[in-house]
Amino acid sequence: MEEKQGVVKDVRLRVSADLHLSRELRGDEVEKVAEYAVSSFPSIFSRGALKDEEPRINELTVSGEKLSITVESGRRVRAHEAVKRARKALSEELGPKMGLGVRGISVKSFEVTFIGDCLREVKLPFAKKVEKIKEGMKYWLDVNESDLYSQVPDRIISLFLEKQEEHAAAREVHKIVWRSSEKPVKYAADPGPLLDEEGWVKRFYPGIWYYLQPYANLLRILENMIVEKVAKPLGFQEVVLPKLIPLEVAKKKGHLAGIPSEMLYVCEPGSREVSYFEDYTDLVKVLNEPRPEVLKQFLKEPVFTLPYAQCEPFYELFAGETLNLDNPPVKLYDRSGFSFRHEAGGLRSLERLTAFTRIEIVYLGRPEDVAETRDRLIENYLSILDKTLDMEVRSAEVTPVWMAHAGVVKDVSRNVSATFDIEAYLPFRGDRESEWLEIANASVHYDKYVDWFNIKERKGREVWTGCSGNGLERWVYAFLARHGFNVENWPVEVKRLWASYKPPIMDT
């Protein structure tokens, strides 16, 4: 039976806090402060709230050097916002009259009740207790004054709402929009093991391989085809994008919130002085072991990730900049290195890797230009795969991978489809209904990255971005799964380009 999706109908908050005054109250000042709070806070709290949804004071007492208040609210003007408003009002009203201010806020209790049907208990940061109740789910948060002003409670609430929709969002949309004709099976073996046996590759480390001369030659042939027949005809120009991604950029891209378990991280040495590492180097010399558990004591906390999608620096290139859409669209591609992934689905032959070569194609411009560019990329991919490389392929509209990477669970209401995958049939697996391998994709991001990276346009016009990724190892894998290792059975153009390859003479 399919699990029902949780539906949140309402959110209720109850916050108890002490507002610490700048000095002890004297004489009738206690009464004056209490009178001001009782008479003024309700109208101050109600600004921006819907009728009958205003934050409500449940308790209020004044004594000594503090005002204690408990506020209950719905989701529009939230209880913790009311507490912040109370602090500001006290300082602005009583400061000039009584020389009184508020030194700080102590949050004694912060309760969030999610009201709805079929709500799932989920992990939330800062949650010290959770209880399933008749109306839904109730969380007690451990937050402080700094968290209130940093909107931490609001993001926790948003996170709960997202997690309730995760299961529905995780069921990937996969709609076939085009497929080539069925092609006769000419090779029926898995090329993965044979690549190793034939000396085309050699494993270096799990998920990381040596690409020896024949493999490298075929990989470069296919790489150049993508550049010359897909990217350049559309006006793309080559760049080299950085391969160390600062954590702040990874955060903007959404990776730290969406896929932190799938990235590889980089730490700097704790010091540039050789003497700083003396204890570690001595231990390595004596034990003759790398001892990573000791090494990490001499490293700083992670400051970079290795590129997961290779396009991360592209958006940062324009971060905070003001663009002019009267200029042509920006069209760039990068094929300068590896992308790195701690694959959630596990490693598999030369198909799913930790380090893989990639051509990343990125574009930015007017919405109509970005959408057209994406569509023409898809057309060019399908053309060379079907006609030049004689491979059985299809394209499918799918759940946008960039949304999954960023932890975004709601689809975007647009007339333009977000992402198309290019998939190749793997004959050795048999079933044409399911045995396809994604080898490329092309996406439209709408204005999401423009918003997240604070990219502006001089006349306020809407700017979109897009990207297209190619895992070159998957192109090679799918090509060999179709055509095998006998060069005479390869497509004409690949044979022509292969003709200049001279196998190395290697003594064994």
Short mmCIF file of C-alpha atoms in Angstrom, two decimals, residues 42-423:
data_model
loop_
_atom_site.label_atom_id
_atom_site.label_comp_id
_atom_site.label_asym_id
_atom_site.label_seq_id
_atom_site.Cartn_x
_atom_site.Cartn_y
_atom_site.Cartn_z
CA PRO A 42 -1.37 43.55 21.07
CA SER A 43 -1.50 46.26 18.40
CA ILE A 44 2.24 46.02 17.79
CA PHE A 45 2.00 42.25 17.36
CA SER A 46 -0.99 42.45 15.01
CA ARG A 47 0.76 44.42 12.26
CA GLY A 48 0.79 42.25 9.14
CA ALA A 49 -1.31 39.49 10.69
CA LEU A 50 -4.61 38.24 9.30
CA LYS A 51 -7.75 38.96 11.30
CA ASP A 52 -8.12 36.49 14.16
CA GLU A 53 -4.56 35.27 13.51
CA GLU A 54 -2.75 37.91 15.56
CA PRO A 55 -0.11 36.71 18.06
CA ARG A 56 -1.75 36.48 21.48
CA ILE A 57 -0.17 37.15 24.87
CA ASN A 58 -0.75 34.12 27.05
CA GLU A 59 1.23 35.31 30.08
CA LEU A 60 3.03 38.55 30.97
CA THR A 61 4.77 39.49 34.21
CA VAL A 62 7.21 42.27 35.13
CA SER A 63 9.57 42.08 38.11
CA GLY A 64 13.01 43.28 39.07
CA GLU A 65 15.13 43.43 35.91
CA LYS A 66 13.02 41.44 33.48
CA LEU A 67 9.75 41.20 31.61
CA SER A 68 8.58 37.62 31.14
CA ILE A 69 6.19 36.91 28.29
CA THR A 70 4.55 33.90 26.65
CA VAL A 71 3.14 34.40 23.16
CA GLU A 72 1.07 32.06 21.00
CA SER A 73 0.60 32.49 17.26
CA GLY A 74 -0.16 30.99 13.87
CA ARG A 75 2.20 31.00 10.89
CA ARG A 76 1.81 34.58 9.54
CA VAL A 77 3.26 36.82 12.29
CA ARG A 78 4.99 34.19 14.38
CA ALA A 79 5.39 34.19 18.15
CA HIS A 80 9.16 34.69 18.10
CA GLU A 81 8.69 37.68 15.79
CA ALA A 82 6.30 39.11 18.39
CA VAL A 83 8.97 38.68 21.08
CA LYS A 84 11.47 40.60 18.96
CA ARG A 85 8.90 43.33 18.39
CA ALA A 86 8.32 43.53 22.15
CA ARG A 87 12.02 44.12 22.75
CA LYS A 88 12.20 46.87 20.13
CA ALA A 89 9.04 48.59 21.40
CA LEU A 90 10.25 48.59 25.01
CA SER A 91 13.55 50.18 24.05
CA GLU A 92 12.00 52.80 21.74
CA GLU A 93 9.14 53.79 24.07
CA LEU A 94 10.69 53.52 27.52
CA GLY A 95 14.23 54.50 26.66
CA PRO A 96 13.55 58.24 26.27
CA LYS A 97 10.99 58.32 29.11
CA MET A 98 12.62 56.10 31.72
CA GLY A 99 16.18 55.58 30.53
CA LEU A 100 15.33 51.93 30.13
CA GLY A 101 16.44 49.42 27.53
CA VAL A 102 16.57 45.68 26.95
CA ARG A 103 19.94 43.95 27.31
CA GLY A 104 18.92 40.66 25.79
CA ILE A 105 16.42 37.85 25.43
CA SER A 106 16.47 34.43 27.11
CA VAL A 107 14.28 31.87 25.35
CA LYS A 108 12.82 29.61 28.03
CA SER A 109 10.58 27.50 25.82
CA PHE A 110 9.94 27.29 22.08
CA GLU A 111 7.16 24.95 20.96
CA VAL A 112 6.08 24.35 17.35
CA THR A 113 2.96 22.34 16.61
CA PHE A 114 2.38 21.15 13.05
CA ILE A 115 -1.31 20.43 12.53
CA GLY A 116 -2.25 18.05 9.75
CA ASP A 117 -2.93 14.54 8.54
CA CYS A 118 -0.44 11.69 8.12
CA LEU A 119 2.49 13.78 9.33
CA ARG A 120 5.78 11.91 9.67
CA GLU A 121 8.24 12.41 12.49
CA VAL A 122 11.41 13.81 10.95
CA LYS A 123 14.78 14.90 12.30
CA LEU A 124 15.12 18.66 12.74
CA PRO A 125 18.14 20.68 13.89
CA PHE A 126 17.77 22.23 17.37
CA ALA A 127 14.89 19.88 18.24
CA LYS A 128 15.34 18.60 21.81
CA LYS A 129 12.00 16.77 21.99
CA VAL A 130 9.27 15.64 19.63
CA GLU A 131 5.87 14.13 20.32
CA LYS A 132 3.15 12.79 18.07
CA ILE A 133 -0.18 14.31 19.16
CA LYS A 134 -3.75 13.99 18.02
CA GLU A 135 -3.56 17.12 15.86
CA GLY A 136 -0.20 16.25 14.27
CA MET A 137 3.41 16.64 15.48
CA LYS A 138 4.82 18.84 18.27
CA TYR A 139 8.47 19.89 18.52
CA TRP A 140 10.35 21.64 21.32
CA LEU A 141 13.29 23.66 19.98
CA ASP A 142 16.45 24.64 21.82
CA VAL A 143 17.15 28.10 20.37
CA ASN A 144 18.63 31.34 21.67
CA GLU A 145 18.39 35.05 20.97
CA SER A 146 20.89 34.91 18.13
CA ASP A 147 18.87 32.16 16.47
CA LEU A 148 15.71 34.29 16.64
CA TYR A 149 17.39 37.13 14.78
CA SER A 150 18.99 34.77 12.26
CA GLN A 151 15.59 33.32 11.26
CA VAL A 152 16.66 29.86 12.43
CA PRO A 153 13.15 28.90 13.70
CA ASP A 154 11.60 29.93 10.37
CA ARG A 155 14.03 27.78 8.42
CA ILE A 156 13.36 24.85 10.77
CA ILE A 157 9.65 25.19 10.06
CA SER A 158 10.34 25.32 6.30
CA LEU A 159 12.55 22.24 6.61
CA PHE A 160 9.75 20.29 8.28
CA LEU A 161 7.35 21.26 5.49
CA GLU A 162 9.89 20.16 2.86
CA LYS A 163 10.52 16.83 4.55
CA GLN A 164 6.82 16.04 4.60
CA GLU A 165 6.89 16.24 0.80
CA GLU A 166 10.13 14.34 0.27
CA HIS A 167 8.60 11.00 -0.61
CA ALA A 168 6.32 12.46 -3.24
CA ALA A 169 9.18 14.49 -4.71
CA ALA A 170 11.54 11.51 -4.62
CA ARG A 171 9.31 9.58 -7.01
CA GLU A 172 11.10 10.79 -10.12
CA VAL A 173 9.10 11.99 -13.08
CA HIS A 174 10.29 10.06 -16.12
CA LYS A 175 8.40 10.69 -19.34
CA ILE A 176 9.85 9.47 -22.63
CA VAL A 177 9.60 12.25 -25.24
CA TRP A 178 11.65 10.77 -28.12
CA ARG A 179 13.41 7.55 -28.96
CA SER A 180 15.41 6.29 -31.91
CA SER A 181 14.43 3.20 -33.83
CA GLU A 182 15.33 -0.15 -32.33
CA LYS A 183 18.71 -1.26 -33.57
CA PRO A 184 19.79 -4.89 -33.96
CA VAL A 185 21.96 -6.20 -31.14
CA LYS A 186 25.52 -6.55 -32.47
CA TYR A 187 27.30 -7.03 -29.12
CA ALA A 188 25.82 -8.53 -25.98
CA ALA A 189 28.58 -8.51 -23.33
CA ASP A 190 29.18 -6.15 -20.42
CA PRO A 191 32.15 -3.99 -21.53
CA GLY A 192 33.16 -3.18 -17.95
CA PRO A 193 35.14 -6.33 -17.06
CA LEU A 194 36.61 -6.54 -20.57
CA LEU A 195 38.03 -3.04 -20.33
CA ASP A 196 40.22 -4.26 -17.47
CA GLU A 197 41.02 -7.63 -19.08
CA GLU A 198 42.00 -6.02 -22.40
CA GLY A 199 44.31 -3.54 -20.72
CA TRP A 200 42.28 -0.46 -21.56
CA VAL A 201 41.97 0.55 -17.90
CA LYS A 202 43.40 -0.41 -14.54
CA ARG A 203 41.91 0.26 -11.14
CA PHE A 204 43.83 2.79 -9.06
CA TYR A 205 41.45 2.97 -6.08
CA PRO A 206 37.72 2.11 -5.70
CA GLY A 207 35.89 4.38 -8.14
CA ILE A 208 39.16 5.81 -9.55
CA TRP A 209 40.89 4.31 -12.60
CA TYR A 210 43.90 4.64 -14.84
CA TYR A 211 42.68 5.31 -18.38
CA LEU A 212 45.31 3.67 -20.55
CA GLN A 213 46.07 4.51 -24.17
CA PRO A 214 43.21 2.80 -26.06
CA TYR A 215 40.55 3.92 -23.58
CA ALA A 216 41.92 7.47 -23.49
CA ASN A 217 41.91 7.57 -27.30
CA LEU A 218 38.24 6.55 -27.58
CA LEU A 219 37.29 8.90 -24.73
CA ARG A 220 38.95 11.84 -26.55
CA ILE A 221 37.25 10.94 -29.83
CA LEU A 222 33.83 11.09 -28.20
CA GLU A 223 34.78 14.19 -26.19
CA ASN A 224 35.79 16.06 -29.34
CA MET A 225 32.57 15.01 -31.06
CA ILE A 226 30.55 16.56 -28.25
CA VAL A 227 32.56 19.78 -28.47
CA GLU A 228 32.55 20.01 -32.28
CA LYS A 229 29.03 18.73 -33.02
CA VAL A 230 27.07 19.81 -29.92
CA ALA A 231 28.67 22.81 -28.24
CA LYS A 232 30.51 24.82 -30.87
CA PRO A 233 27.67 24.91 -33.46
CA LEU A 234 25.58 26.68 -30.81
CA GLY A 235 28.27 29.27 -30.14
CA PHE A 236 29.73 27.87 -26.92
CA GLN A 237 33.29 28.90 -26.02
CA GLU A 238 35.77 27.01 -23.88
CA VAL A 239 36.79 28.15 -20.40
CA VAL A 240 38.55 26.54 -17.46
CA LEU A 241 36.48 26.68 -14.30
CA PRO A 242 38.06 26.31 -10.81
CA LYS A 243 38.00 22.84 -9.30
CA LEU A 244 38.11 23.78 -5.62
CA ILE A 245 34.70 24.99 -4.52
CA PRO A 246 34.53 27.11 -1.32
CA LEU A 247 31.87 25.91 1.09
CA GLU A 248 30.03 29.23 0.74
CA VAL A 249 29.60 28.61 -3.00
CA ALA A 250 28.45 25.04 -2.31
CA LYS A 251 25.91 26.47 0.12
CA LYS A 252 24.56 28.93 -2.46
CA LYS A 253 24.32 26.14 -5.02
CA GLY A 254 22.21 24.19 -2.52
CA HIS A 255 24.60 21.24 -2.25
CA LEU A 256 25.26 21.57 1.48
CA ALA A 257 21.52 21.42 2.16
CA GLY A 258 20.71 18.84 -0.50
CA ILE A 259 23.56 16.36 -1.01
CA PRO A 260 26.25 16.81 1.68
CA SER A 261 26.69 13.02 1.84
CA GLU A 262 27.61 12.80 -1.85
CA MET A 263 30.45 15.33 -1.96
CA LEU A 264 34.16 15.10 -1.22
CA TYR A 265 35.68 17.75 1.05
CA VAL A 266 39.12 19.37 1.19
CA CYS A 267 41.01 20.50 4.32
CA GLU A 268 43.96 22.86 4.47
CA PRO A 269 47.02 22.04 6.62
CA GLY A 270 46.86 23.45 10.12
CA SER A 271 50.12 25.32 9.48
CA ARG A 272 52.58 25.92 6.66
CA GLU A 273 55.49 25.19 8.99
CA VAL A 274 57.12 21.80 8.43
CA SER A 275 57.79 21.54 12.16
CA TYR A 276 54.04 21.63 12.84
CA PHE A 277 53.76 18.15 11.31
CA GLU A 278 56.86 16.72 13.01
CA ASP A 279 54.93 14.44 15.37
CA TYR A 280 52.91 13.06 12.49
CA THR A 281 55.83 12.57 10.11
CA ASP A 282 57.82 10.86 12.85
CA LEU A 283 54.93 8.47 13.44
CA VAL A 284 54.69 7.64 9.72
CA LYS A 285 58.42 6.92 9.60
CA VAL A 286 58.27 4.66 12.64
CA LEU A 287 55.02 2.81 11.89
CA ASN A 288 55.33 2.92 8.09
CA GLU A 289 51.57 3.62 7.87
CA PRO A 290 49.62 6.73 6.75
CA ARG A 291 47.54 6.87 9.99
CA PRO A 292 44.75 9.19 8.73
CA GLU A 293 43.13 9.28 12.18
CA VAL A 294 46.26 11.06 13.42
CA LEU A 295 46.71 13.23 10.34
CA LYS A 296 43.27 14.84 10.74
CA GLN A 297 44.45 16.37 14.04
CA PHE A 298 46.90 18.48 12.03
CA LEU A 299 44.33 19.72 9.51
CA LYS A 300 41.97 22.65 9.56
CA GLU A 301 38.24 22.13 9.20
CA PRO A 302 37.02 21.59 5.59
CA VAL A 303 37.00 24.79 3.56
CA PHE A 304 36.36 23.42 0.05
CA THR A 305 34.49 20.71 -1.75
CA LEU A 306 35.71 19.09 -4.94
CA PRO A 307 33.39 19.87 -7.89
CA TYR A 308 30.27 17.74 -7.84
CA ALA A 309 28.67 19.15 -10.97
CA GLN A 310 31.56 21.28 -12.32
CA CYS A 311 29.24 24.22 -12.99
CA GLU A 312 29.33 25.64 -9.44
CA PRO A 313 31.91 28.39 -10.18
CA PHE A 314 29.94 29.56 -13.25
CA TYR A 315 27.16 31.08 -11.13
CA GLU A 316 29.66 32.57 -8.68
CA LEU A 317 31.33 34.30 -11.64
CA PHE A 318 28.23 36.51 -11.90
CA ALA A 319 27.36 36.67 -8.17
CA GLY A 320 26.50 40.22 -7.16
CA GLU A 321 26.95 41.45 -10.74
CA THR A 322 24.47 43.45 -12.84
CA LEU A 323 23.97 42.01 -16.32
CA ASN A 324 22.70 43.54 -19.54
CA LEU A 325 20.34 41.26 -21.45
CA ASP A 326 20.73 43.42 -24.54
CA ASN A 327 24.01 41.51 -24.95
CA PRO A 328 24.04 37.99 -26.42
CA PRO A 329 23.55 35.04 -24.03
CA VAL A 330 26.61 33.76 -22.17
CA LYS A 331 27.55 30.29 -23.51
CA LEU A 332 30.58 28.48 -22.08
CA TYR A 333 31.86 24.95 -21.70
CA ASP A 334 34.53 23.39 -19.47
CA ARG A 335 36.31 20.08 -20.11
CA SER A 336 39.40 20.72 -18.02
CA GLY A 337 39.21 18.07 -15.36
CA PHE A 338 37.39 15.61 -13.17
CA SER A 339 34.19 15.84 -11.19
CA PHE A 340 34.04 13.97 -7.90
CA ARG A 341 31.19 12.15 -6.18
CA HIS A 342 30.69 9.91 -3.20
CA GLU A 343 28.01 8.04 -5.11
CA ALA A 344 24.86 7.36 -3.11
CA GLY A 345 24.00 4.39 -5.34
CA GLY A 346 27.40 2.74 -4.98
CA LEU A 347 30.28 2.29 -7.39
CA ARG A 348 29.84 0.17 -10.51
CA SER A 349 32.54 -0.63 -13.07
CA LEU A 350 33.33 2.32 -15.38
CA GLU A 351 29.70 3.42 -15.20
CA ARG A 352 29.45 4.87 -11.68
CA LEU A 353 32.65 6.41 -10.36
CA THR A 354 34.18 8.54 -7.62
CA ALA A 355 36.21 10.59 -10.12
CA PHE A 356 35.04 10.99 -13.71
CA THR A 357 35.84 13.20 -16.67
CA ARG A 358 33.10 15.57 -17.68
CA ILE A 359 32.14 18.23 -20.18
CA GLU A 360 30.01 20.83 -18.44
CA ILE A 361 28.07 23.23 -20.67
CA VAL A 362 26.64 26.34 -19.02
CA TYR A 363 24.50 29.20 -20.31
CA LEU A 364 22.85 32.37 -19.06
CA GLY A 365 20.53 34.90 -20.69
CA ARG A 366 16.93 35.79 -21.43
CA PRO A 367 14.41 33.06 -20.57
CA GLU A 368 13.57 32.37 -24.22
CA ASP A 369 17.26 32.15 -25.17
CA VAL A 370 18.07 29.75 -22.34
CA ALA A 371 15.09 27.51 -23.16
CA GLU A 372 15.99 27.45 -26.87
CA THR A 373 19.64 26.68 -26.10
CA ARG A 374 18.67 23.74 -23.92
CA ASP A 375 16.35 22.34 -26.59
CA ARG A 376 18.98 22.65 -29.33
CA LEU A 377 21.56 20.92 -27.13
CA ILE A 378 19.19 17.97 -26.78
CA GLU A 379 18.66 17.89 -30.57
CA ASN A 380 22.42 17.89 -31.21
CA TYR A 381 23.05 15.10 -28.68
CA LEU A 382 20.39 12.88 -30.20
CA SER A 383 21.62 13.55 -33.72
CA ILE A 384 25.22 12.43 -33.15
CA LEU A 385 24.23 9.51 -30.94
CA ASP A 386 21.58 8.18 -33.31
CA LYS A 387 23.09 9.01 -36.69
CA THR A 388 26.85 9.37 -36.25
CA LEU A 389 27.41 6.84 -33.47
CA ASP A 390 24.56 4.48 -34.46
CA MET A 391 23.41 4.05 -30.88
CA GLU A 392 19.90 3.30 -29.66
CA VAL A 393 18.95 6.31 -27.55
CA ARG A 394 16.02 8.18 -26.12
CA SER A 395 15.28 11.45 -24.34
CA ALA A 396 13.13 11.73 -21.23
CA GLU A 397 11.66 14.58 -19.25
CA VAL A 398 12.71 13.98 -15.66
CA THR A 399 12.57 15.47 -12.20
CA PRO A 400 15.16 18.27 -12.36
CA VAL A 401 18.45 16.99 -10.96
CA TRP A 402 19.48 20.51 -9.97
CA MET A 403 16.42 20.70 -7.71
CA ALA A 404 17.32 17.40 -6.09
CA HIS A 405 20.91 18.58 -5.60
CA ALA A 406 19.66 21.70 -3.85
CA GLY A 407 17.17 19.87 -1.65
CA VAL A 408 14.28 21.62 -3.41
CA VAL A 409 11.21 19.42 -3.18
CA LYS A 410 8.55 21.54 -4.85
CA ASP A 411 8.35 21.71 -8.61
CA VAL A 412 8.35 25.07 -10.30
CA SER A 413 5.21 26.17 -12.11
CA ARG A 414 6.53 27.04 -15.58
CA ASN A 415 5.55 26.40 -19.17
CA VAL A 416 9.11 25.30 -19.96
CA SER A 417 10.19 21.80 -18.93
CA ALA A 418 13.13 21.87 -16.55
CA THR A 419 15.31 18.87 -17.41
CA PHE A 420 15.74 16.29 -20.17
CA ASP A 421 18.00 13.25 -19.86
CA ILE A 422 19.69 11.52 -22.78
CA GLU A 423 19.75 7.75 -22.24
#
